[in-house]
Short mmCIF file of C-alpha atoms and ligand atoms in Angstrom, two decimals:
data_model
loop_
_atom_site.label_atom_id
_atom_site.label_comp_id
_atom_site.label_asym_id
_atom_site.label_seq_id
_atom_site.Cartn_x
_atom_site.Cartn_y
_atom_site.Cartn_z
CA MET Y 1 -78.91 1.09 -27.22
CA ALA Y 2 -78.83 -1.72 -24.71
CA THR Y 3 -79.70 -5.28 -25.76
CA GLU Y 4 -82.61 -6.64 -23.73
CA VAL Y 5 -81.94 -9.80 -21.73
CA LYS Y 6 -84.67 -11.79 -20.05
CA ALA Y 7 -84.09 -12.04 -16.33
CA ALA Y 8 -84.10 -15.55 -14.92
CA SER Y 9 -86.56 -14.21 -12.35
CA ALA Y 10 -88.25 -10.85 -12.12
CA LEU Y 11 -86.21 -8.24 -10.26
CA THR Y 12 -87.52 -8.85 -6.79
CA ALA Y 13 -88.92 -5.83 -5.05
CA ALA Y 14 -87.07 -6.62 -1.86
CA ALA Y 15 -87.63 -4.24 1.03
CA PRO Y 16 -84.27 -3.73 2.69
CA LYS Y 17 -83.94 -2.52 6.25
CA LEU Y 18 -82.30 0.81 5.54
CA PRO Y 19 -79.95 2.44 8.03
CA PRO Y 20 -80.56 6.05 9.05
CA ALA Y 21 -79.36 7.85 5.93
CA ARG Y 22 -77.74 10.69 7.86
CA LEU Y 23 -74.25 11.44 9.08
CA PHE Y 24 -73.00 9.45 12.05
CA ILE Y 25 -70.97 11.77 14.26
CA GLY Y 26 -70.08 11.25 17.91
CA GLY Y 27 -72.60 8.41 18.23
CA GLU Y 28 -75.51 10.51 16.90
CA TRP Y 29 -77.37 10.53 13.60
CA VAL Y 30 -77.31 14.10 12.37
CA GLU Y 31 -78.27 16.06 9.28
CA ALA Y 32 -75.54 17.54 7.13
CA GLU Y 33 -74.82 21.22 7.54
CA GLY Y 34 -77.32 23.05 5.35
CA GLY Y 35 -79.49 19.90 5.09
CA ARG Y 36 -77.86 18.76 1.84
CA THR Y 37 -78.56 15.26 0.52
CA PHE Y 38 -77.77 13.12 -2.50
CA ALA Y 39 -79.62 10.12 -3.95
CA THR Y 40 -78.21 6.62 -3.96
CA GLU Y 41 -79.48 4.43 -6.74
CA ASN Y 42 -79.95 0.72 -7.44
CA PRO Y 43 -77.88 0.23 -10.61
CA ALA Y 44 -79.92 -2.81 -11.64
CA THR Y 45 -83.24 -0.93 -11.71
CA GLU Y 46 -82.06 2.71 -11.93
CA GLU Y 47 -84.43 3.45 -9.03
CA VAL Y 48 -83.46 5.70 -6.15
CA ILE Y 49 -83.07 3.69 -2.95
CA CYS Y 50 -83.04 6.72 -0.66
CA ALA Y 51 -81.65 10.20 -0.12
CA VAL Y 52 -78.50 10.31 1.98
CA ALA Y 53 -77.10 13.26 3.93
CA SER Y 54 -74.21 14.87 2.08
CA ALA Y 55 -71.47 16.10 4.41
CA GLY Y 56 -69.44 19.26 3.90
CA ALA Y 57 -66.34 20.78 5.44
CA ALA Y 58 -68.16 21.88 8.63
CA ASP Y 59 -69.34 18.29 9.17
CA VAL Y 60 -65.77 17.08 8.72
CA ASP Y 61 -64.74 19.45 11.51
CA ARG Y 62 -67.46 18.05 13.78
CA ALA Y 63 -66.59 14.44 13.01
CA VAL Y 64 -62.85 14.94 13.48
CA ALA Y 65 -63.50 16.71 16.80
CA ALA Y 66 -65.69 13.78 17.92
CA ALA Y 67 -63.02 11.27 16.86
CA LYS Y 68 -60.34 13.25 18.67
CA ALA Y 69 -62.42 13.48 21.85
CA ALA Y 70 -63.07 9.72 21.70
CA LEU Y 71 -59.33 9.05 21.54
CA ALA Y 72 -58.99 10.50 25.02
CA GLY Y 73 -62.33 9.21 26.37
CA ASP Y 74 -63.90 5.82 27.11
CA TRP Y 75 -62.07 4.29 24.20
CA LYS Y 76 -58.72 4.98 25.82
CA LYS Y 77 -59.90 3.44 29.06
CA LEU Y 78 -60.58 0.10 27.39
CA SER Y 79 -57.70 -2.34 27.61
CA ALA Y 80 -56.40 -3.75 24.35
CA ARG Y 81 -58.02 -7.07 25.25
CA GLU Y 82 -61.37 -5.38 25.85
CA ARG Y 83 -61.07 -3.67 22.46
CA GLY Y 84 -60.48 -7.05 20.88
CA ARG Y 85 -63.51 -8.51 22.65
CA LEU Y 86 -65.64 -5.62 21.44
CA LEU Y 87 -64.52 -6.10 17.84
CA TRP Y 88 -65.35 -9.77 18.16
CA LYS Y 89 -68.80 -8.90 19.51
CA ILE Y 90 -69.37 -6.58 16.54
CA ALA Y 91 -68.35 -9.40 14.19
CA ASP Y 92 -70.91 -11.70 15.86
CA ALA Y 93 -73.60 -9.03 15.48
CA LEU Y 94 -72.74 -8.63 11.81
CA GLU Y 95 -72.87 -12.36 11.27
CA ALA Y 96 -76.32 -12.51 12.85
CA ARG Y 97 -77.52 -9.94 10.28
CA ILE Y 98 -75.55 -11.19 7.31
CA ASP Y 99 -78.57 -11.44 4.98
CA GLU Y 100 -79.63 -7.85 5.67
CA PHE Y 101 -76.17 -6.49 4.92
CA ALA Y 102 -75.81 -8.67 1.82
CA LEU Y 103 -79.13 -7.46 0.44
CA LEU Y 104 -78.23 -3.84 1.01
CA GLU Y 105 -74.81 -4.25 -0.61
CA THR Y 106 -76.36 -5.84 -3.68
CA LEU Y 107 -79.07 -3.18 -4.01
CA ASP Y 108 -76.58 -0.34 -3.71
CA ASN Y 109 -73.78 -1.79 -5.84
CA GLY Y 110 -75.49 -4.11 -8.36
CA LYS Y 111 -73.29 -7.10 -7.50
CA PRO Y 112 -74.89 -10.58 -7.41
CA ILE Y 113 -76.43 -11.52 -4.09
CA PHE Y 114 -74.34 -14.70 -4.29
CA GLU Y 115 -71.19 -12.55 -3.96
CA SER Y 116 -72.52 -10.24 -1.25
CA ARG Y 117 -73.89 -13.09 0.84
CA TYR Y 118 -71.13 -15.64 0.46
CA VAL Y 119 -68.02 -13.52 -0.13
CA ASP Y 120 -68.29 -9.83 0.76
CA VAL Y 121 -70.02 -9.85 4.13
CA PRO Y 122 -68.24 -13.03 5.32
CA ALA Y 123 -64.89 -11.46 4.35
CA ALA Y 124 -65.76 -8.32 6.30
CA ILE Y 125 -66.65 -10.45 9.35
CA ASP Y 126 -63.43 -12.39 8.96
CA ALA Y 127 -61.35 -9.19 8.89
CA LEU Y 128 -63.04 -8.02 12.09
CA ARG Y 129 -62.26 -11.30 13.85
CA TYR Y 130 -58.72 -11.44 12.53
CA PHE Y 131 -57.88 -7.97 13.85
CA ALA Y 132 -59.86 -8.56 17.05
CA GLY Y 133 -57.32 -11.29 17.70
CA TRP Y 134 -54.43 -8.89 17.19
CA ALA Y 135 -55.69 -6.16 19.54
CA ASP Y 136 -53.78 -7.44 22.61
CA LYS Y 137 -50.78 -8.72 20.67
CA VAL Y 138 -49.46 -5.45 19.26
CA THR Y 139 -46.45 -5.22 21.52
CA GLY Y 140 -43.23 -3.26 21.77
CA GLU Y 141 -39.75 -4.57 22.50
CA THR Y 142 -37.22 -4.33 25.30
CA LEU Y 143 -33.61 -3.90 24.27
CA PRO Y 144 -30.42 -5.20 25.93
CA ILE Y 145 -29.00 -1.72 26.10
CA GLY Y 146 -26.23 -0.61 28.44
CA GLY Y 147 -24.22 2.56 29.01
CA PRO Y 148 -26.09 5.18 31.02
CA PHE Y 149 -29.38 3.23 30.74
CA VAL Y 150 -30.97 0.52 32.85
CA LEU Y 151 -33.68 -0.13 30.32
CA ALA Y 152 -34.76 0.76 26.81
CA TYR Y 153 -38.08 -0.27 25.38
CA THR Y 154 -40.53 0.61 22.63
CA LEU Y 155 -44.23 1.32 22.87
CA ARG Y 156 -46.70 0.82 20.04
CA GLU Y 157 -49.28 3.57 20.20
CA PRO Y 158 -52.30 4.48 18.11
CA VAL Y 159 -51.62 6.99 15.33
CA GLY Y 160 -54.70 9.05 16.23
CA VAL Y 161 -57.67 10.05 14.10
CA ILE Y 162 -57.68 7.96 10.94
CA ALA Y 163 -59.58 9.11 7.86
CA ALA Y 164 -60.66 6.09 5.81
CA ILE Y 165 -61.77 6.86 2.26
CA THR Y 166 -63.24 3.88 0.46
CA PRO Y 167 -64.50 3.00 -3.02
CA TRP Y 168 -67.72 1.47 -4.30
CA ASN Y 169 -66.60 -1.89 -5.63
CA PHE Y 170 -66.41 -3.78 -2.31
CA PRO Y 171 -67.96 -1.22 0.02
CA LEU Y 172 -68.17 -3.20 3.26
CA ILE Y 173 -64.99 -5.21 2.76
CA GLN Y 174 -62.90 -2.13 1.96
CA ALA Y 175 -64.36 -0.31 4.95
CA LEU Y 176 -63.60 -3.16 7.36
CA TRP Y 177 -60.12 -3.76 5.97
CA LYS Y 178 -59.39 -0.28 7.29
CA ILE Y 179 -61.71 0.13 10.28
CA ALA Y 180 -60.87 -3.23 11.89
CA PRO Y 181 -57.07 -2.78 12.14
CA ALA Y 182 -57.47 0.91 12.99
CA LEU Y 183 -59.73 0.14 15.95
CA ALA Y 184 -57.75 -2.93 17.03
CA CYS Y 185 -54.74 -0.62 17.44
CA GLY Y 186 -56.74 1.92 19.46
CA ASN Y 187 -57.26 4.63 16.84
CA THR Y 188 -60.54 6.36 16.07
CA VAL Y 189 -61.95 6.65 12.57
CA VAL Y 190 -63.79 9.05 10.30
CA HIS Y 191 -65.01 7.00 7.35
CA LYS Y 192 -66.00 8.51 4.03
CA PRO Y 193 -67.73 5.86 1.92
CA ALA Y 194 -68.09 6.16 -1.86
CA SER Y 195 -71.08 8.16 -3.03
CA TYR Y 196 -72.42 5.31 -5.17
CA THR Y 197 -72.52 2.92 -2.21
CA PRO Y 198 -72.87 4.61 1.18
CA LEU Y 199 -75.48 2.32 2.75
CA THR Y 200 -73.59 -0.61 4.30
CA ALA Y 201 -71.13 1.83 5.90
CA LEU Y 202 -74.01 3.59 7.65
CA LYS Y 203 -75.60 0.31 8.61
CA PHE Y 204 -72.31 -0.93 9.99
CA ALA Y 205 -71.95 2.19 12.14
CA GLU Y 206 -75.46 1.58 13.50
CA LEU Y 207 -74.64 -2.04 14.28
CA ALA Y 208 -71.28 -1.28 15.89
CA SER Y 209 -72.83 1.41 18.03
CA GLU Y 210 -75.61 -0.96 19.18
CA ALA Y 211 -72.91 -3.53 20.02
CA GLY Y 212 -71.26 -1.01 22.36
CA LEU Y 213 -68.68 0.91 20.35
CA PRO Y 214 -68.26 4.17 22.28
CA PRO Y 215 -69.46 7.41 20.64
CA GLY Y 216 -66.95 9.09 18.34
CA VAL Y 217 -64.80 6.00 17.80
CA LEU Y 218 -66.33 5.47 14.37
CA ASN Y 219 -67.89 8.38 12.46
CA VAL Y 220 -69.34 8.09 8.97
CA LEU Y 221 -69.56 10.97 6.51
CA PRO Y 222 -71.15 10.25 3.16
CA GLY Y 223 -70.65 13.11 0.72
CA ARG Y 224 -68.77 14.26 -2.32
CA GLY Y 225 -65.20 12.97 -2.58
CA SER Y 226 -63.83 16.25 -3.78
CA GLU Y 227 -65.36 18.02 -0.78
CA VAL Y 228 -65.37 15.59 2.17
CA GLY Y 229 -62.25 13.81 0.96
CA ASN Y 230 -60.34 17.05 0.50
CA ALA Y 231 -61.45 18.40 3.87
CA LEU Y 232 -60.23 15.21 5.56
CA VAL Y 233 -56.93 15.30 3.73
CA GLU Y 234 -56.35 18.92 4.70
CA HIS Y 235 -57.59 18.66 8.29
CA PRO Y 236 -54.72 19.26 10.75
CA GLU Y 237 -56.21 16.90 13.37
CA VAL Y 238 -56.39 13.91 11.02
CA ALA Y 239 -53.23 11.90 11.59
CA LYS Y 240 -53.51 9.46 8.72
CA ILE Y 241 -55.36 8.86 5.48
CA THR Y 242 -56.02 5.32 4.37
CA PHE Y 243 -57.41 5.34 0.86
CA THR Y 244 -58.56 2.81 -1.70
CA GLY Y 245 -59.57 4.06 -5.13
CA SER Y 246 -58.19 5.43 -8.35
CA THR Y 247 -54.52 6.19 -8.86
CA GLU Y 248 -55.43 9.71 -9.92
CA VAL Y 249 -57.18 10.54 -6.63
CA GLY Y 250 -54.42 8.72 -4.73
CA LYS Y 251 -51.89 11.14 -6.21
CA ASP Y 252 -54.06 14.12 -5.16
CA ILE Y 253 -54.25 12.72 -1.65
CA MET Y 254 -50.47 12.37 -1.45
CA ARG Y 255 -50.04 15.94 -2.56
CA GLY Y 256 -52.68 17.21 -0.11
CA ALA Y 257 -51.32 15.18 2.80
CA ALA Y 258 -47.88 16.71 2.40
CA ALA Y 259 -49.02 20.02 3.91
CA THR Y 260 -49.55 18.43 7.34
CA VAL Y 261 -47.18 15.46 6.86
CA LYS Y 262 -49.98 12.98 7.33
CA ARG Y 263 -49.33 9.29 7.23
CA VAL Y 264 -50.79 7.91 4.03
CA THR Y 265 -51.47 4.42 2.75
CA LEU Y 266 -52.85 3.98 -0.73
CA GLU Y 267 -54.41 0.96 -2.39
CA LEU Y 268 -54.88 2.05 -5.99
CA GLY Y 269 -55.60 0.69 -9.41
CA GLY Y 270 -54.21 -2.27 -11.25
CA LYS Y 271 -53.89 -3.88 -14.65
CA SER Y 272 -52.94 -7.26 -13.40
CA PRO Y 273 -51.38 -9.88 -15.66
CA ASN Y 274 -52.75 -13.42 -15.56
CA ILE Y 275 -50.11 -15.60 -17.25
CA VAL Y 276 -50.95 -19.00 -18.73
CA PHE Y 277 -48.12 -21.25 -19.83
CA ALA Y 278 -48.67 -24.03 -22.38
CA ASP Y 279 -47.87 -26.68 -19.74
CA ALA Y 280 -50.67 -25.51 -17.41
CA ASP Y 281 -53.81 -27.46 -16.61
CA LEU Y 282 -55.74 -25.60 -19.30
CA ASP Y 283 -59.17 -26.41 -17.84
CA ALA Y 284 -58.13 -24.80 -14.58
CA ALA Y 285 -56.48 -21.90 -16.41
CA VAL Y 286 -59.63 -21.17 -18.43
CA LYS Y 287 -61.63 -21.12 -15.22
CA GLY Y 288 -59.01 -18.94 -13.53
CA ALA Y 289 -58.92 -16.48 -16.43
CA TYR Y 290 -62.72 -16.30 -16.40
CA ASN Y 291 -63.03 -15.77 -12.64
CA GLY Y 292 -60.05 -13.44 -12.69
CA ILE Y 293 -61.86 -10.94 -14.86
CA PHE Y 294 -65.58 -11.55 -14.53
CA TYR Y 295 -65.86 -12.00 -10.77
CA GLY Y 296 -67.18 -8.77 -9.25
CA LYS Y 297 -68.12 -7.52 -12.76
CA GLY Y 298 -64.43 -6.83 -13.29
CA GLU Y 299 -64.81 -3.85 -10.96
CA VAL Y 300 -61.97 -5.30 -8.95
CA CYS Y 301 -58.66 -3.55 -8.41
CA ALA Y 302 -56.80 -6.87 -8.66
CA ALA Y 303 -58.81 -8.18 -11.64
CA GLY Y 304 -56.74 -10.33 -13.98
CA SER Y 305 -57.50 -7.94 -16.81
CA ARG Y 306 -54.47 -8.71 -19.02
CA LEU Y 307 -54.47 -12.38 -20.01
CA PHE Y 308 -51.06 -13.44 -21.31
CA VAL Y 309 -51.11 -16.82 -23.02
CA GLU Y 310 -48.12 -18.75 -24.35
CA ALA Y 311 -48.34 -18.43 -28.15
CA LYS Y 312 -48.63 -22.15 -28.89
CA VAL Y 313 -51.84 -22.52 -26.85
CA HIS Y 314 -53.14 -18.96 -27.24
CA ASP Y 315 -55.84 -19.58 -29.85
CA GLU Y 316 -57.06 -22.78 -28.20
CA LEU Y 317 -57.26 -21.18 -24.77
CA VAL Y 318 -59.05 -18.07 -26.00
CA GLU Y 319 -61.54 -20.22 -27.90
CA ARG Y 320 -62.28 -22.27 -24.78
CA LEU Y 321 -62.58 -19.12 -22.72
CA VAL Y 322 -65.05 -17.61 -25.18
CA GLU Y 323 -67.13 -20.81 -25.07
CA ARG Y 324 -67.28 -20.64 -21.29
CA THR Y 325 -68.03 -16.92 -21.33
CA LYS Y 326 -71.00 -17.38 -23.67
CA LYS Y 327 -72.84 -18.98 -20.75
CA LEU Y 328 -72.29 -15.93 -18.55
CA VAL Y 329 -75.28 -13.68 -19.09
CA PRO Y 330 -75.90 -10.60 -16.95
CA GLY Y 331 -78.85 -11.17 -14.66
CA ASP Y 332 -80.97 -9.92 -11.81
CA PRO Y 333 -78.47 -9.39 -8.95
CA LEU Y 334 -81.09 -10.65 -6.49
CA ASP Y 335 -81.39 -14.01 -8.23
CA PRO Y 336 -79.10 -16.39 -6.32
CA ARG Y 337 -78.08 -18.01 -9.65
CA THR Y 338 -76.77 -14.73 -11.12
CA ARG Y 339 -73.00 -14.47 -11.51
CA LEU Y 340 -72.77 -11.14 -13.38
CA GLY Y 341 -74.69 -8.17 -12.02
CA ALA Y 342 -75.05 -4.53 -13.04
CA LEU Y 343 -72.10 -2.16 -13.23
CA VAL Y 344 -72.17 0.39 -10.44
CA SER Y 345 -73.44 3.30 -12.54
CA GLY Y 346 -74.34 4.50 -16.00
CA LYS Y 347 -71.19 6.61 -15.95
CA GLN Y 348 -68.99 3.61 -15.18
CA ARG Y 349 -70.64 1.63 -18.00
CA GLU Y 350 -70.01 4.51 -20.41
CA THR Y 351 -66.35 4.56 -19.39
CA VAL Y 352 -66.03 0.81 -19.91
CA LEU Y 353 -67.80 0.91 -23.28
CA GLY Y 354 -65.52 3.80 -24.26
CA TYR Y 355 -62.54 1.52 -23.69
CA VAL Y 356 -64.09 -1.23 -25.81
CA GLU Y 357 -64.49 1.32 -28.62
CA GLU Y 358 -60.93 2.49 -28.10
CA GLY Y 359 -59.77 -1.14 -28.35
CA ARG Y 360 -61.59 -1.52 -31.68
CA ARG Y 361 -59.96 1.68 -32.94
CA GLU Y 362 -56.56 0.37 -31.90
CA GLY Y 363 -57.13 -2.81 -33.91
CA ALA Y 364 -58.35 -5.26 -31.25
CA ARG Y 365 -61.08 -7.78 -32.15
CA VAL Y 366 -64.08 -8.15 -29.88
CA VAL Y 367 -64.37 -11.94 -29.77
CA HIS Y 368 -67.18 -11.86 -27.24
CA GLY Y 369 -69.55 -9.26 -25.78
CA GLY Y 370 -68.98 -5.55 -25.99
CA GLU Y 371 -72.62 -4.50 -25.75
CA ALA Y 372 -74.70 -2.83 -23.07
CA VAL Y 373 -77.56 -4.95 -21.72
CA ALA Y 374 -80.85 -4.05 -20.02
CA ILE Y 375 -83.25 -6.10 -17.96
CA GLY Y 376 -86.84 -4.91 -18.18
CA GLY Y 377 -85.48 -1.89 -20.07
CA LYS Y 378 -83.35 -0.85 -17.10
CA GLY Y 379 -80.00 -1.35 -15.45
CA TYR Y 380 -76.35 -0.70 -16.22
CA PHE Y 381 -75.57 -4.23 -17.34
CA LEU Y 382 -72.82 -5.10 -19.77
CA GLN Y 383 -71.96 -8.31 -21.60
CA PRO Y 384 -68.76 -9.98 -20.45
CA THR Y 385 -66.25 -8.89 -23.06
CA ILE Y 386 -63.07 -10.38 -24.50
CA LEU Y 387 -60.71 -8.46 -26.78
CA ASP Y 388 -58.22 -10.45 -28.83
CA GLY Y 389 -55.48 -9.20 -31.11
CA VAL Y 390 -54.24 -6.87 -28.39
CA THR Y 391 -50.65 -5.80 -27.84
CA ASN Y 392 -49.34 -4.73 -24.47
CA GLU Y 393 -48.75 -1.17 -25.68
CA MET Y 394 -52.40 -0.52 -26.49
CA LYS Y 395 -54.43 1.73 -24.23
CA VAL Y 396 -56.79 -1.16 -23.38
CA ALA Y 397 -53.75 -3.10 -22.11
CA GLN Y 398 -52.27 -0.22 -20.15
CA GLU Y 399 -55.20 1.56 -18.50
CA GLU Y 400 -57.50 0.23 -15.82
CA ILE Y 401 -60.91 -0.39 -17.45
CA PHE Y 402 -62.66 -1.52 -14.25
CA GLY Y 403 -65.37 -3.58 -15.86
CA PRO Y 404 -65.87 -7.09 -17.28
CA VAL Y 405 -63.43 -6.57 -20.14
CA LEU Y 406 -60.46 -8.87 -20.73
CA VAL Y 407 -57.62 -8.32 -23.17
CA THR Y 408 -55.61 -11.33 -24.37
CA ILE Y 409 -51.97 -11.10 -25.42
CA PRO Y 410 -49.66 -13.90 -26.62
CA PHE Y 411 -46.12 -14.42 -25.30
CA GLU Y 412 -43.18 -16.57 -26.36
CA ASP Y 413 -41.50 -17.75 -23.16
CA ALA Y 414 -41.20 -16.98 -19.43
CA LYS Y 415 -38.80 -14.09 -20.03
CA ASP Y 416 -41.14 -12.51 -22.56
CA ALA Y 417 -44.14 -13.04 -20.26
CA VAL Y 418 -42.41 -11.33 -17.32
CA ARG Y 419 -41.15 -8.48 -19.51
CA GLN Y 420 -44.61 -7.73 -20.86
CA ALA Y 421 -46.34 -8.27 -17.51
CA ASN Y 422 -44.00 -5.81 -15.80
CA ALA Y 423 -44.35 -3.23 -18.59
CA SER Y 424 -47.11 -1.38 -16.74
CA ILE Y 425 -47.32 1.52 -14.33
CA TYR Y 426 -49.25 -0.81 -12.02
CA GLY Y 427 -48.15 -3.70 -9.83
CA LEU Y 428 -51.04 -4.86 -7.71
CA ALA Y 429 -51.47 -8.56 -8.47
CA ALA Y 430 -50.64 -11.30 -10.95
CA GLY Y 431 -51.51 -14.90 -11.76
CA VAL Y 432 -49.27 -17.73 -13.03
CA TRP Y 433 -50.59 -20.99 -14.48
CA THR Y 434 -48.12 -23.82 -15.03
CA ARG Y 435 -47.40 -27.38 -13.87
CA ASP Y 436 -43.68 -26.57 -13.67
CA ILE Y 437 -43.23 -25.67 -10.02
CA GLY Y 438 -39.73 -24.20 -10.46
CA LYS Y 439 -40.92 -21.93 -13.26
CA ALA Y 440 -43.95 -20.90 -11.23
CA HIS Y 441 -41.83 -19.74 -8.29
CA GLN Y 442 -39.26 -18.06 -10.52
CA VAL Y 443 -41.94 -16.08 -12.36
CA ALA Y 444 -43.60 -15.19 -9.05
CA ARG Y 445 -40.28 -13.73 -7.92
CA ASP Y 446 -39.71 -11.83 -11.14
CA LEU Y 447 -43.14 -10.21 -11.28
CA GLN Y 448 -43.49 -6.71 -9.84
CA ALA Y 449 -46.74 -7.25 -7.97
CA GLY Y 450 -47.92 -7.13 -4.38
CA THR Y 451 -49.76 -10.45 -4.70
CA VAL Y 452 -49.02 -13.41 -6.96
CA TRP Y 453 -51.42 -16.32 -7.29
CA ILE Y 454 -50.03 -19.59 -8.64
CA ASN Y 455 -52.63 -21.84 -10.28
CA GLN Y 456 -55.31 -19.73 -8.62
CA TYR Y 457 -56.70 -16.23 -8.95
CA ASN Y 458 -58.56 -13.71 -6.81
CA TRP Y 459 -57.99 -15.43 -3.50
CA TYR Y 460 -57.65 -13.37 -0.31
CA ASP Y 461 -57.12 -14.12 3.33
CA SER Y 462 -57.31 -11.72 6.27
CA GLY Y 463 -53.88 -12.99 7.34
CA MET Y 464 -52.18 -12.25 4.00
CA PRO Y 465 -51.03 -8.69 3.29
CA PHE Y 466 -52.58 -7.01 0.27
CA GLY Y 467 -51.30 -3.95 -1.57
CA GLY Y 468 -49.37 -2.70 -4.51
CA TYR Y 469 -46.00 -2.14 -6.11
CA LYS Y 470 -45.38 0.92 -8.30
CA GLN Y 471 -48.43 3.11 -8.97
CA SER Y 472 -50.77 0.55 -7.43
CA GLY Y 473 -49.96 2.24 -4.15
CA PHE Y 474 -48.02 1.59 -0.97
CA GLY Y 475 -48.63 0.22 2.47
CA ARG Y 476 -50.40 -3.07 3.03
CA GLU Y 477 -53.87 -4.01 4.19
CA LEU Y 478 -54.55 -7.21 6.09
CA GLY Y 479 -52.06 -9.48 7.78
CA SER Y 480 -49.83 -8.53 10.67
CA GLN Y 481 -48.16 -6.02 8.35
CA ALA Y 482 -51.27 -3.82 8.34
CA LEU Y 483 -50.69 -3.13 12.04
CA GLU Y 484 -47.51 -1.25 11.15
CA TYR Y 485 -49.64 1.36 9.42
CA TYR Y 486 -52.00 1.93 12.34
CA THR Y 487 -49.40 2.37 15.07
CA GLU Y 488 -46.57 4.73 15.94
CA THR Y 489 -43.49 3.38 17.65
CA LYS Y 490 -42.15 5.29 20.62
CA SER Y 491 -38.65 4.58 21.98
CA VAL Y 492 -38.22 5.03 25.73
CA PHE Y 493 -34.78 5.15 27.38
CA VAL Y 494 -34.58 4.76 31.15
CA GLY Y 495 -31.51 6.25 32.78
CA LYS Y 496 -29.69 4.88 35.80
P1 NDP K 1 -62.29 7.52 -6.93
O1 NDP K 1 -60.87 7.25 -6.71
O2 NDP K 1 -62.70 8.87 -7.41
O3 NDP K 1 -63.15 7.23 -5.62
C1 NDP K 1 -62.71 6.50 -4.50
C2 NDP K 1 -63.08 7.23 -3.22
O4 NDP K 1 -62.37 8.46 -3.16
C3 NDP K 1 -64.56 7.60 -3.11
O5 NDP K 1 -64.96 7.55 -1.77
C4 NDP K 1 -64.54 9.04 -3.62
O6 NDP K 1 -65.68 9.78 -3.22
C5 NDP K 1 -63.28 9.55 -2.98
N1 NDP K 1 -62.72 10.74 -3.62
C6 NDP K 1 -62.98 11.24 -4.84
N2 NDP K 1 -62.27 12.36 -5.05
C7 NDP K 1 -61.56 12.59 -3.94
C8 NDP K 1 -60.62 13.59 -3.53
N3 NDP K 1 -60.26 14.58 -4.34
N4 NDP K 1 -60.07 13.51 -2.31
C9 NDP K 1 -60.38 12.50 -1.50
N5 NDP K 1 -61.27 11.54 -1.81
C10 NDP K 1 -61.84 11.56 -3.02
O7 NDP K 1 -62.84 6.44 -7.94
P2 NDP K 1 -64.09 6.58 -8.92
O8 NDP K 1 -65.28 6.23 -8.19
O9 NDP K 1 -64.10 7.91 -9.62
O10 NDP K 1 -63.70 5.49 -10.01
C11 NDP K 1 -62.88 5.87 -11.11
C12 NDP K 1 -61.89 4.79 -11.44
O11 NDP K 1 -61.05 4.56 -10.32
C13 NDP K 1 -62.49 3.42 -11.73
O12 NDP K 1 -62.94 3.30 -13.03
C14 NDP K 1 -61.31 2.55 -11.43
O13 NDP K 1 -60.45 2.55 -12.54
C15 NDP K 1 -60.63 3.21 -10.27
N6 NDP K 1 -61.03 2.63 -8.97
C16 NDP K 1 -60.19 1.77 -8.36
C17 NDP K 1 -60.57 1.15 -7.19
C18 NDP K 1 -59.71 0.19 -6.49
O14 NDP K 1 -60.22 -0.68 -5.79
N7 NDP K 1 -58.40 0.34 -6.55
C19 NDP K 1 -61.87 1.39 -6.59
C20 NDP K 1 -62.68 2.38 -7.27
C21 NDP K 1 -62.25 2.94 -8.43
P3 NDP K 1 -66.97 9.88 -4.18
O15 NDP K 1 -67.49 8.51 -4.30
O16 NDP K 1 -67.84 10.78 -3.43
O17 NDP K 1 -66.46 10.45 -5.48
#
């Protein structure tokens, strides 16, 4: 039974401008083979937003053929600089419609409009501009080679048709973190968005097409992961899979990609440690621990979901964190004051609540939250939750919960903190809070994580690579490093 919470304002019946809810293939909006559809729902109201075409294997064939044809068509004729200009133009068009995209993201995902409007869509625009700038700077090398050669040089070429498979937690950001570098490097893309949140991907395809992206360069196929995803992974004409999602599906993709030796990059789960030393600015650390787990409803791959606190300040810090958390009440995602929206689905909330139960069974104490919440009797809301009395071996400390649930664990010293933090199959991100600059850098070096934030958490920049160690995946998104994963290098030797 969900506890009822009064919304700060009634759930606004906003009328979003919906994109065509069909498949986007070769620049056309088309029905799925057999006319199949699925419903996408607003997780805050449990109402269906619209029916969306559900692609199958035959649609994957059509989309891959369109993407392959585009590789050799008008897209190839554009110079790298023209590609960059086009990406920049698309970014401008997105910026001009930022409110529309933010509204749609919030309705489809349940995240607060504050996040969609001021973080998600701006970050997607920023990624487009960042990679637009790179388009004409992806260069090869010439080598001072001798012997029978007058010249040796390398070319950086597009990989080919890229299949981008994205999750539901940051739908537009995740899509653009893949689409922008792929297009900047001259590839074409077939994008499969998550079934919970297909709408901004379709709307983006509409916008990009209106801005002049040639047909077939970007194709969008909503549909079941097991079907569309598998068909993309197995398709011989897909050159590369770029995937963000669960570690389990990532492993399936690796296995599937082996048959055709596809390039694969995986951005997978995490169970990121956020480490607070006794000498930290505790006010800042409390805020960082809070944002680290509750931002994005905790449905964040890099969420600081394991809070390690030096034993001598552990109880004080947890108490202060609980006090702060008491003020965080789930609310109407469309209310600009809301900071905790609805989880993406009833299923996801059940999974998260299952972990809270598991934590209790393992001996953890729920010091705040732990209950489902409804607004007007509806919605997949959940109280922000803190579990104390946790040890790093417990399931709640080892598995990705992917919701607003924090576990707190004491540690003795830096060595103990690093040992416990690294005792995880994951290695996506980590936080370190201390005023001792030498210790901060040493711990940052010792942590097995793709990103370390010092006296900060959850900060991203299009210029900084993002990705995981260990089972959090491989390859990097963003930064100049991302370009490595969207190009092939060809060596050319010129004889005398
Ligand atoms: P998935 O990994 O199943 O979904 C991510 C994407 O992969 C979706 O587009 C999904 O499609 C697609 N997909 C699903 N199965 C396959 C397949 N066999 N082959 C190719 N693509 C596939 O995540 P879930 O939505 O099931 O979430 C489960 C858990 O995964 C979460 O609780 C969380 O722990 C983790 N997760 C991690 C994310 C991250 O950012 N690292 C993001 C999302 C989830 P469809 O939506 O149609 O199923």
